[in-house]
PDB file of C-alpha atoms in Angstrom:
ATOM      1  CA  UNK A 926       0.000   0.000   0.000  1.00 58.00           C
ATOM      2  CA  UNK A 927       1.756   3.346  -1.302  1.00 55.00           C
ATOM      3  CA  UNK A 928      -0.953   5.729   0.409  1.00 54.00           C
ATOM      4  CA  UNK A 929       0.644   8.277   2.645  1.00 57.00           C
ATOM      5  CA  UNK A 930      -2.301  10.485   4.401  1.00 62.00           C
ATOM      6  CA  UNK A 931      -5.493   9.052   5.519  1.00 58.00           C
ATOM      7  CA  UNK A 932      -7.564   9.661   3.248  1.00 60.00           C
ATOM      8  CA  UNK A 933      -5.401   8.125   0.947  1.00 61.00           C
ATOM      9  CA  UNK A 934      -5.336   4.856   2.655  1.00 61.00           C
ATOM     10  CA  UNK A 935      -9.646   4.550   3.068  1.00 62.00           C
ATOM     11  CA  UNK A 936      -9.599   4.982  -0.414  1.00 65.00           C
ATOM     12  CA  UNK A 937      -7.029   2.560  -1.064  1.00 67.00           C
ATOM     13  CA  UNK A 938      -8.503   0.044   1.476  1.00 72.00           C
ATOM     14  CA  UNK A 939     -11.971   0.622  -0.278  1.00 67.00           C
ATOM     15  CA  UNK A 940     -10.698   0.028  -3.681  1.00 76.00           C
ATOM     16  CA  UNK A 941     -11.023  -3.132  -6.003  1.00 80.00           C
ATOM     17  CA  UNK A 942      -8.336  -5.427  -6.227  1.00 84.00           C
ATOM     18  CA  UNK A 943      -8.168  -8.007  -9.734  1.00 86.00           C
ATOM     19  CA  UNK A 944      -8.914 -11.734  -7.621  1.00 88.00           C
ATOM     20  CA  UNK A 945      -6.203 -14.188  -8.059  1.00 92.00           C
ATOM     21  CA  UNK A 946      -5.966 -17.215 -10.158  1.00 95.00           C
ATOM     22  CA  UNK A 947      -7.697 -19.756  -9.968  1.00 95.00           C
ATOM     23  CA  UNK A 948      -4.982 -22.499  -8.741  1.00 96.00           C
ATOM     24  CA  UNK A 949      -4.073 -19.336  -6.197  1.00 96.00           C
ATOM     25  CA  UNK A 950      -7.544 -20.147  -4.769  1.00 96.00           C
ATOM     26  CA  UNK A 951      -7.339 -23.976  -5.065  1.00 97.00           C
ATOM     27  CA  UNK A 952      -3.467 -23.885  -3.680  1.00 98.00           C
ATOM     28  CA  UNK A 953      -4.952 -21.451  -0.623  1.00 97.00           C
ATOM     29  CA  UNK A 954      -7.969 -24.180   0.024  1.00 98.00           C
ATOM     30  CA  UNK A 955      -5.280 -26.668   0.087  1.00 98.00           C
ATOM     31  CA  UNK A 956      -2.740 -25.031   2.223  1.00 98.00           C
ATOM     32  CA  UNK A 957      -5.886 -24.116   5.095  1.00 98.00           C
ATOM     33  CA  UNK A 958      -7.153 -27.540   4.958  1.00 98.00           C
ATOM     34  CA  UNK A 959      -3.678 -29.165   6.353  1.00 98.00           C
ATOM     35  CA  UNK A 960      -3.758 -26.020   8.354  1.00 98.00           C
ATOM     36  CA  UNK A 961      -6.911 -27.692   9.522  1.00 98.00           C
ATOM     37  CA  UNK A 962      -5.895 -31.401   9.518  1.00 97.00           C
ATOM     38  CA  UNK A 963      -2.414 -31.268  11.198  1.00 97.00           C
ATOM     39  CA  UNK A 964      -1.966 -31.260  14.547  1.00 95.00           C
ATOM     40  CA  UNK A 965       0.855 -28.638  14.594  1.00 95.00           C
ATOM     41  CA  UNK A 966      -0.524 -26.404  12.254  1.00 96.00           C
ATOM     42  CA  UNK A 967      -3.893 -26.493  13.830  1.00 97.00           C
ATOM     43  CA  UNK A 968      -2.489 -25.898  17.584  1.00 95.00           C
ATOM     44  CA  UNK A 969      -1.486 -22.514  16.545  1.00 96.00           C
ATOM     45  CA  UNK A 970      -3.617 -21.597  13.989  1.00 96.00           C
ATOM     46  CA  UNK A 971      -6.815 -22.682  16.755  1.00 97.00           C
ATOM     47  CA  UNK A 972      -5.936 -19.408  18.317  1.00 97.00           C
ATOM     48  CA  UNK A 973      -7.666 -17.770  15.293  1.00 97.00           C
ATOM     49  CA  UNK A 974     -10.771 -20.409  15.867  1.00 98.00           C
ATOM     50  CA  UNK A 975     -11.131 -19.063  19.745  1.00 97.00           C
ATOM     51  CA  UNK A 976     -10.624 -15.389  18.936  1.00 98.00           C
ATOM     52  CA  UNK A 977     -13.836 -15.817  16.214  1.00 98.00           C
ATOM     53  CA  UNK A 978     -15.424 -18.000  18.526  1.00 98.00           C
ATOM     54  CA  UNK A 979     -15.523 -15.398  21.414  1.00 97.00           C
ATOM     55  CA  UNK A 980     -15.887 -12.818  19.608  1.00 97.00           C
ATOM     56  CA  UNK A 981     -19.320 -14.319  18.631  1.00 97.00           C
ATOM     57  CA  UNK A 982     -20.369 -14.572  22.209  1.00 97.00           C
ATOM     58  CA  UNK A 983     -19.215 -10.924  23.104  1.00 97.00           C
ATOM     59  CA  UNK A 984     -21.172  -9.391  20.187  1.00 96.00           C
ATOM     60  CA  UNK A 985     -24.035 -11.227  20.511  1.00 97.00           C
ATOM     61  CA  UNK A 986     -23.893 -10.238  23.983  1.00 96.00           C
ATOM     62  CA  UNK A 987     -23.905  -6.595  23.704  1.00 95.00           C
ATOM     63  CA  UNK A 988     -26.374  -6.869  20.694  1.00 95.00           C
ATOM     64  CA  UNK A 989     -28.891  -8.786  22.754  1.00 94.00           C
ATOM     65  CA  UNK A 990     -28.532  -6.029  25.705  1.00 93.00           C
ATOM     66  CA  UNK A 991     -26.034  -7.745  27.888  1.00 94.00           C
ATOM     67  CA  UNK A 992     -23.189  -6.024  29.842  1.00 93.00           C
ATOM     68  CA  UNK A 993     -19.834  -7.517  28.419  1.00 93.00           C
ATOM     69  CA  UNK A 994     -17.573  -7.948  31.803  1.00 93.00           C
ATOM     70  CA  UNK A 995     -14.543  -8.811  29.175  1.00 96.00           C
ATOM     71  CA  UNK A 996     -12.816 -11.748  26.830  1.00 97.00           C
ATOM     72  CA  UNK A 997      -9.678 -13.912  28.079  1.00 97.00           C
ATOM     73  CA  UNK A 998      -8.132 -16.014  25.616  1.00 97.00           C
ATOM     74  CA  UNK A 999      -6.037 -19.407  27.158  1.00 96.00           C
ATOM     75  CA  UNK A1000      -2.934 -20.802  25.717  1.00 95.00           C
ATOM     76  CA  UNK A1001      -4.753 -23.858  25.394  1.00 94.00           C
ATOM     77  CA  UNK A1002      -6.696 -22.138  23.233  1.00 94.00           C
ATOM     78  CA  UNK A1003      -9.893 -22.287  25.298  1.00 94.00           C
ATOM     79  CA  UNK A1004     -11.540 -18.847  26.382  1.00 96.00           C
ATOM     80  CA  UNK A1005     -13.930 -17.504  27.851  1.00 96.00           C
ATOM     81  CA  UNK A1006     -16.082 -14.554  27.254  1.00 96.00           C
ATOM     82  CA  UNK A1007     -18.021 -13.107  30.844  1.00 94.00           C
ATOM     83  CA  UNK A1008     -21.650 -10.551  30.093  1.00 93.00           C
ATOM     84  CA  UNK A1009     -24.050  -9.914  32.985  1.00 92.00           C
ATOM     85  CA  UNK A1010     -27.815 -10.226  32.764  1.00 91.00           C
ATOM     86  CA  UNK A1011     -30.506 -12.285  32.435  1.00 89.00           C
ATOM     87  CA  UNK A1012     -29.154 -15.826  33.472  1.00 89.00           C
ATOM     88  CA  UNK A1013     -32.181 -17.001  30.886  1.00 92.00           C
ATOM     89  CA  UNK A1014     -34.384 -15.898  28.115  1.00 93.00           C
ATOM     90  CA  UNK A1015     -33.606 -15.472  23.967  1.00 95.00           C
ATOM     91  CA  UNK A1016     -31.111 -12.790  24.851  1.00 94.00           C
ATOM     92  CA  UNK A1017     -28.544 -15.451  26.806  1.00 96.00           C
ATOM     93  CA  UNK A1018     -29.455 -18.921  24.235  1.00 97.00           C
ATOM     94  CA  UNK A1019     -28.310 -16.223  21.525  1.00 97.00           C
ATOM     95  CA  UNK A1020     -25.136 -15.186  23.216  1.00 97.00           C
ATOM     96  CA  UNK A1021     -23.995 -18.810  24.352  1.00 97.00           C
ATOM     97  CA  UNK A1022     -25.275 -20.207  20.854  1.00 97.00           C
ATOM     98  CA  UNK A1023     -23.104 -17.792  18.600  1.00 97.00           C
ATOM     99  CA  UNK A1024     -19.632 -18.834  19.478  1.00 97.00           C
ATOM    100  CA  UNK A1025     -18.996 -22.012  17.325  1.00 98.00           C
ATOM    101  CA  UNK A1026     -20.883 -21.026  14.310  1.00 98.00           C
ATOM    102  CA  UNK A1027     -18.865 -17.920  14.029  1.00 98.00           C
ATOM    103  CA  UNK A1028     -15.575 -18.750  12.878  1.00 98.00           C
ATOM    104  CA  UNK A1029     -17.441 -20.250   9.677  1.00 98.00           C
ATOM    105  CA  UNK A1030     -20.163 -17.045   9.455  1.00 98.00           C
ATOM    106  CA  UNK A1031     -16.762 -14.927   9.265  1.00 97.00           C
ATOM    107  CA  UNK A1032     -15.755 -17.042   6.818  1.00 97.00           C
ATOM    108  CA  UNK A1033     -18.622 -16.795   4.747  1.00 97.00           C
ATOM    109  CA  UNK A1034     -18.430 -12.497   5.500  1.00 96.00           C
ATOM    110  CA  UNK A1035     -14.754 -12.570   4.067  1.00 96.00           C
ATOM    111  CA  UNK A1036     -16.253 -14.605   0.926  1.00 96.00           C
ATOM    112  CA  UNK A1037     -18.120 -11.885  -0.101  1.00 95.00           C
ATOM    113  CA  UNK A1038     -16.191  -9.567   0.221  1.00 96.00           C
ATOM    114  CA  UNK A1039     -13.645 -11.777  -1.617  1.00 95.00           C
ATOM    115  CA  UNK A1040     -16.440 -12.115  -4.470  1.00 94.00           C
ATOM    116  CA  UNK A1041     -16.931  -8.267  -5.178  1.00 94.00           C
ATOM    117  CA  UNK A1042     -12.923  -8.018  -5.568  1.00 92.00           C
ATOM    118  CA  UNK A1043     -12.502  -6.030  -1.730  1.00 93.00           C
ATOM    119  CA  UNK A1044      -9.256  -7.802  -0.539  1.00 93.00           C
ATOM    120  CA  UNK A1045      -7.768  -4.821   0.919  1.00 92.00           C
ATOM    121  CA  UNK A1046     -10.942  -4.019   2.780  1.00 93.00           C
ATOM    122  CA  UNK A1047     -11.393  -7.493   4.179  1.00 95.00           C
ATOM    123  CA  UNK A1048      -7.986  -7.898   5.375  1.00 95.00           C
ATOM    124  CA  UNK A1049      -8.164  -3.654   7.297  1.00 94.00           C
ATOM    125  CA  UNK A1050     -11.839  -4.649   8.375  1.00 95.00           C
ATOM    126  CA  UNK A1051     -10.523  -7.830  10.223  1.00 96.00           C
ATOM    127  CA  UNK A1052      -7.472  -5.498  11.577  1.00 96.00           C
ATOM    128  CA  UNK A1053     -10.413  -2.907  12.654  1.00 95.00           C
ATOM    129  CA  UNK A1054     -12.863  -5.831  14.604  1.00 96.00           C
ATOM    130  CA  UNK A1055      -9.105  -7.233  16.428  1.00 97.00           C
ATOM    131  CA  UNK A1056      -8.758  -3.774  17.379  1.00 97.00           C
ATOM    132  CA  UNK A1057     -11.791  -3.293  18.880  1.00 96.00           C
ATOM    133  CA  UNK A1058     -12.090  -7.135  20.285  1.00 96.00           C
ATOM    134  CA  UNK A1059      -8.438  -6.259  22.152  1.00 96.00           C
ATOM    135  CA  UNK A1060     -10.186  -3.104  24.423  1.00 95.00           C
ATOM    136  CA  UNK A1061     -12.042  -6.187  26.107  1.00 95.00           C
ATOM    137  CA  UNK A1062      -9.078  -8.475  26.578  1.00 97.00           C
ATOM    138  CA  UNK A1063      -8.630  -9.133  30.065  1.00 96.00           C
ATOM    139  CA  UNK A1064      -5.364 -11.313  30.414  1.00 97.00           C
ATOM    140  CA  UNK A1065      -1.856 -11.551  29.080  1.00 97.00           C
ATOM    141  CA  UNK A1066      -1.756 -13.933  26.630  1.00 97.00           C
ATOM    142  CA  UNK A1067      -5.051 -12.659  25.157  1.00 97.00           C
ATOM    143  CA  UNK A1068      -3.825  -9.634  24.353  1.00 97.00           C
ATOM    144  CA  UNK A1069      -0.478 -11.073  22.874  1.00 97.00           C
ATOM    145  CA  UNK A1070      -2.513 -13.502  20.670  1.00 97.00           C
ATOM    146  CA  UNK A1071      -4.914 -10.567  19.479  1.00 98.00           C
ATOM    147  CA  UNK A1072      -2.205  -8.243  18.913  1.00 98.00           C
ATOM    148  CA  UNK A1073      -0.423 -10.666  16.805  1.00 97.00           C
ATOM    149  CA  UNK A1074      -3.145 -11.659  14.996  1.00 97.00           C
ATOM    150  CA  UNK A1075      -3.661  -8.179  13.644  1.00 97.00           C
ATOM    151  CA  UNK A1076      -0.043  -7.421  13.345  1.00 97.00           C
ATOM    152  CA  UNK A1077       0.057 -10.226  10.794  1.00 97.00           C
ATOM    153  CA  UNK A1078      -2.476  -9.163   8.867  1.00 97.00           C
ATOM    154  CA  UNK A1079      -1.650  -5.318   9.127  1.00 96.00           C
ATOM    155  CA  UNK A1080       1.995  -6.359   7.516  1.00 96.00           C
ATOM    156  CA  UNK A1081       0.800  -8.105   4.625  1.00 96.00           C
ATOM    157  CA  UNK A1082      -1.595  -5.448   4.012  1.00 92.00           C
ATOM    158  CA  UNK A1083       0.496  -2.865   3.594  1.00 92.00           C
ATOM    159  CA  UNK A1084       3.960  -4.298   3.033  1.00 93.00           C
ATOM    160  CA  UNK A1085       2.980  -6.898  -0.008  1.00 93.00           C
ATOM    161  CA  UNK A1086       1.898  -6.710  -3.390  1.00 93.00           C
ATOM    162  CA  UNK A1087      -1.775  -7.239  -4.070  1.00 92.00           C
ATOM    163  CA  UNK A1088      -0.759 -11.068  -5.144  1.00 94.00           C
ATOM    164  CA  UNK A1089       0.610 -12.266  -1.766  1.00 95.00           C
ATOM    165  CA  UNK A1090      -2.295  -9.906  -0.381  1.00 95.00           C
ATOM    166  CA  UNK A1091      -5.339 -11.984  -2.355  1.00 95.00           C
ATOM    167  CA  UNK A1092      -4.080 -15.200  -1.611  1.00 96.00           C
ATOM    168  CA  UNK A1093      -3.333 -14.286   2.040  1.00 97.00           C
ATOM    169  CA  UNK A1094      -6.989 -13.258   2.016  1.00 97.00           C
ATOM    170  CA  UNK A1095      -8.264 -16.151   0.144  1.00 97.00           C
ATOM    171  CA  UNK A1096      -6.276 -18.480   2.185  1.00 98.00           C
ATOM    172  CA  UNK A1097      -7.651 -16.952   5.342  1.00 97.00           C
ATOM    173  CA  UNK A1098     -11.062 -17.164   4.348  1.00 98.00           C
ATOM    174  CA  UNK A1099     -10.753 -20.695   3.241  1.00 98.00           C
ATOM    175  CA  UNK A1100      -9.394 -21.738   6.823  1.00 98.00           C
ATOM    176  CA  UNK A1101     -12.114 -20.233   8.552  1.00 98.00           C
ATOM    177  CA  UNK A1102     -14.587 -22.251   6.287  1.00 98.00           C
ATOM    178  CA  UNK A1103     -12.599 -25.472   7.034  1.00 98.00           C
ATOM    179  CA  UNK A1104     -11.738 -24.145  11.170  1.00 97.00           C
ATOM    180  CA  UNK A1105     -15.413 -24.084  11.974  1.00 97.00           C
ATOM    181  CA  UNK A1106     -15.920 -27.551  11.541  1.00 98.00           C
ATOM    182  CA  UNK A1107     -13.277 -29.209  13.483  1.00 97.00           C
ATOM    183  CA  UNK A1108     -14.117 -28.032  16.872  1.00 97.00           C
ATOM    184  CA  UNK A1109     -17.412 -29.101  16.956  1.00 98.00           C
ATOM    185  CA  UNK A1110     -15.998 -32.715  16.797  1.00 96.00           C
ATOM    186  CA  UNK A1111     -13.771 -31.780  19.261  1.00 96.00           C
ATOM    187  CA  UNK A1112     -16.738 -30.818  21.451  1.00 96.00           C
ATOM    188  CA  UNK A1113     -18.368 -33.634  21.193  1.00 96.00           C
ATOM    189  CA  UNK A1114     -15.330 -35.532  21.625  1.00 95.00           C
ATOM    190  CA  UNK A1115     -14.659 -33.865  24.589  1.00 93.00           C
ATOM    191  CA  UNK A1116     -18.357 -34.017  26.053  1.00 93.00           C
ATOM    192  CA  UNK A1117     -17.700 -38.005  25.694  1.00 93.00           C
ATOM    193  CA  UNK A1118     -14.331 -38.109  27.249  1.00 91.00           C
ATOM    194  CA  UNK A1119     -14.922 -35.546  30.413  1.00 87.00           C
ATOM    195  CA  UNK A1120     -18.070 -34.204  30.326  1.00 83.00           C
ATOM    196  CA  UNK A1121     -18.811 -30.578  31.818  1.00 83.00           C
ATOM    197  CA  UNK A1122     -21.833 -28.278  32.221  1.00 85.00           C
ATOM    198  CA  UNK A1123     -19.639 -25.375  31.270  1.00 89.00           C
ATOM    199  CA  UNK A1124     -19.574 -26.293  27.954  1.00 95.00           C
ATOM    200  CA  UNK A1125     -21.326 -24.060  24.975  1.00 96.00           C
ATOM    201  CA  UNK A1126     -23.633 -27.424  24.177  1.00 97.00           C
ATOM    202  CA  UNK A1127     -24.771 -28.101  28.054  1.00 96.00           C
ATOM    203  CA  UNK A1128     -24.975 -24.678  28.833  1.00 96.00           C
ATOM    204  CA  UNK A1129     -27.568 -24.451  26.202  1.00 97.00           C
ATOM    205  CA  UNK A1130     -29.143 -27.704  26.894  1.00 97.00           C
ATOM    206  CA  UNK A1131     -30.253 -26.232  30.248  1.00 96.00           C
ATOM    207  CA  UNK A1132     -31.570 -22.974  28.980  1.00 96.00           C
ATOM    208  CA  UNK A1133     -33.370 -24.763  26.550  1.00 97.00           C
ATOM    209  CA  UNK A1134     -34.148 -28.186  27.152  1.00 96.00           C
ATOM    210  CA  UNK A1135     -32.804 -29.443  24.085  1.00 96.00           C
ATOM    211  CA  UNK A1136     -30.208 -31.968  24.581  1.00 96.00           C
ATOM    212  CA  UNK A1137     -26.123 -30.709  24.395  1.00 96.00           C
ATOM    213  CA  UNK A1138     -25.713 -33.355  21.394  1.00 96.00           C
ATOM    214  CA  UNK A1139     -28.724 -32.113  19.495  1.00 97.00           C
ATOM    215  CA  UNK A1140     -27.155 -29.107  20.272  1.00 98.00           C
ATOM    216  CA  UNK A1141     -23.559 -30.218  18.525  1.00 98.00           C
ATOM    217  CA  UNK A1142     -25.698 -31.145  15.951  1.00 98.00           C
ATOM    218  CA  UNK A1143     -26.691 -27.690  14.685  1.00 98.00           C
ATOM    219  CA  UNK A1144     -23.589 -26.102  15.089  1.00 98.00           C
ATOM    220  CA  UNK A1145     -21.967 -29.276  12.840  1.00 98.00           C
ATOM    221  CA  UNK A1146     -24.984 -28.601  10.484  1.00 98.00           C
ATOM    222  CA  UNK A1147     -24.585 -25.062  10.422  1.00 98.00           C
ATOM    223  CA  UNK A1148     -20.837 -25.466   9.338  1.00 98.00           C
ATOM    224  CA  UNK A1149     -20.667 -28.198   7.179  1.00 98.00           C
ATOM    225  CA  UNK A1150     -23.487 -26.105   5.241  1.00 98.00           C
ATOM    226  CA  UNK A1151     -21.449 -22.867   5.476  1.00 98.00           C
ATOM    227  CA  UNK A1152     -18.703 -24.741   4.017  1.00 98.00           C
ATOM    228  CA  UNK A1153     -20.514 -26.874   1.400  1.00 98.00           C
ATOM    229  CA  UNK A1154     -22.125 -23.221   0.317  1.00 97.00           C
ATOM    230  CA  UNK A1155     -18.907 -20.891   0.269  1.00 97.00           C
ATOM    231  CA  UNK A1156     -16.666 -23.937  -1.393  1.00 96.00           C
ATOM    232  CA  UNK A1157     -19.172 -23.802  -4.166  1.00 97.00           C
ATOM    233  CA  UNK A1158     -18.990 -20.484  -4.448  1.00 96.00           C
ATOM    234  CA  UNK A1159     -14.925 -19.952  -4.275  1.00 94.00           C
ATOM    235  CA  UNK A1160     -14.277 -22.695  -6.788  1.00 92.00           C
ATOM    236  CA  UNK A1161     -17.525 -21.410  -9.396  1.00 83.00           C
TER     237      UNK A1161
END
């Protein structure tokens, strides 16, 4: 990015940018599905999963009237988002209910902004939500994890051409799509192995009376049709 004042970079940011290649695209899909699949890989890049995944809860919190207390992120990349009000009603089923379909919604957000040609404004629109997801970090390695995060992006954004820049974003995109599938067989996996009535699932199964697996069952659903829909519409 060559813009110098401001105003320069909005209108740079808000500009269109040519998409890649095709194999660019495929490549990217390949590269964030081993992101995905391999353990290493996915132990760091699950830090990406949790900051989606409560940053779902924390806007769904204030949008449904809650008081947001804060956001800490865990090195085990578990967190933990903390609203006051209401301990039941719509308001707190919508809050605990948004975290693990998030990741993927994101995904789907970035797609179209992939499809009308914005790369520049997808990649300084995720900097801009970090930045405003870090004033409610409320531990140590949060913050380092957010602030990394957005470094990341904010470097390729303005220090690489607009090829490494489109398949950074298409790449990005893709492993959200993929991301918000794994962890809700790791939920369920985990529900199996030590089950809790912290988790999202059981949490909702008492506000709700639904059971916590029909509960894994939507957010799977919800994924796995995110996915299925934004594949088809990245490799068109």
């Amino acid at each position: 990015m060559e813009a110098t004042t401001l105003a320069e970079v909005w209108q740079d940011v808000f500009l269109t940018q040519s998409p890649p290649p095709q194999w660019v695209v495929i490549a990217s899909a390949a590269v964030a599905l081993a992101a995905v699949l391999v353990r290493g890989p996915w132990r760091i890049a699950r830090n990406v999963v949790t900051i989606a995944h409560e940053g779902g809860h924390a806007l769904v919190a204030l949008l449904s009237g809650r008081q947001l207390t804060g956001i800490r992120l865990h090195s085990d990349t578990s967190g933990v988002t903390v609203s006051r009000g209401r301990p039941e009603g719509i308001g707190m089923v919508l809050t605990v209910a948004a975290g693990y379909v998030t990741p993927s919604l994101v995904g789907l957000g970035g797609l179209l902004l992939l499809l009308a040609d914005r790369i520049t404004a997808l990649l300084w629109i995720s900097i801009l939500l970090l930045a405003a997801m870090l004033l409610l970090i409320r531990n140590v390695y949060g913050v380092i994890s957010v602030v990394a995060t957005g470094a990341l992006v904010f470097l390729i954004s303005w220090f690489t051409p607009e090829e490494v820049q489109g398949a950074f974003a298409y790449l990005f995109t893709w492993f959200l799509l993929f991301a918000g599938v794994r962890p809700v067989f790791e939920l369920q996996a985990q529900r199996r192995r030590q089950p809790s009535p912290h988790s999202d699932a059981d949490q909702l199964a008492r506000l709700t009376g639904l059971p916590g697996t029909a509960w894994v069952m939507v957010f799977g659903l919800v994924n796995v049709a995110v996915l299925a829909f934004g594949g088809w519409l990245l490799l068109l």
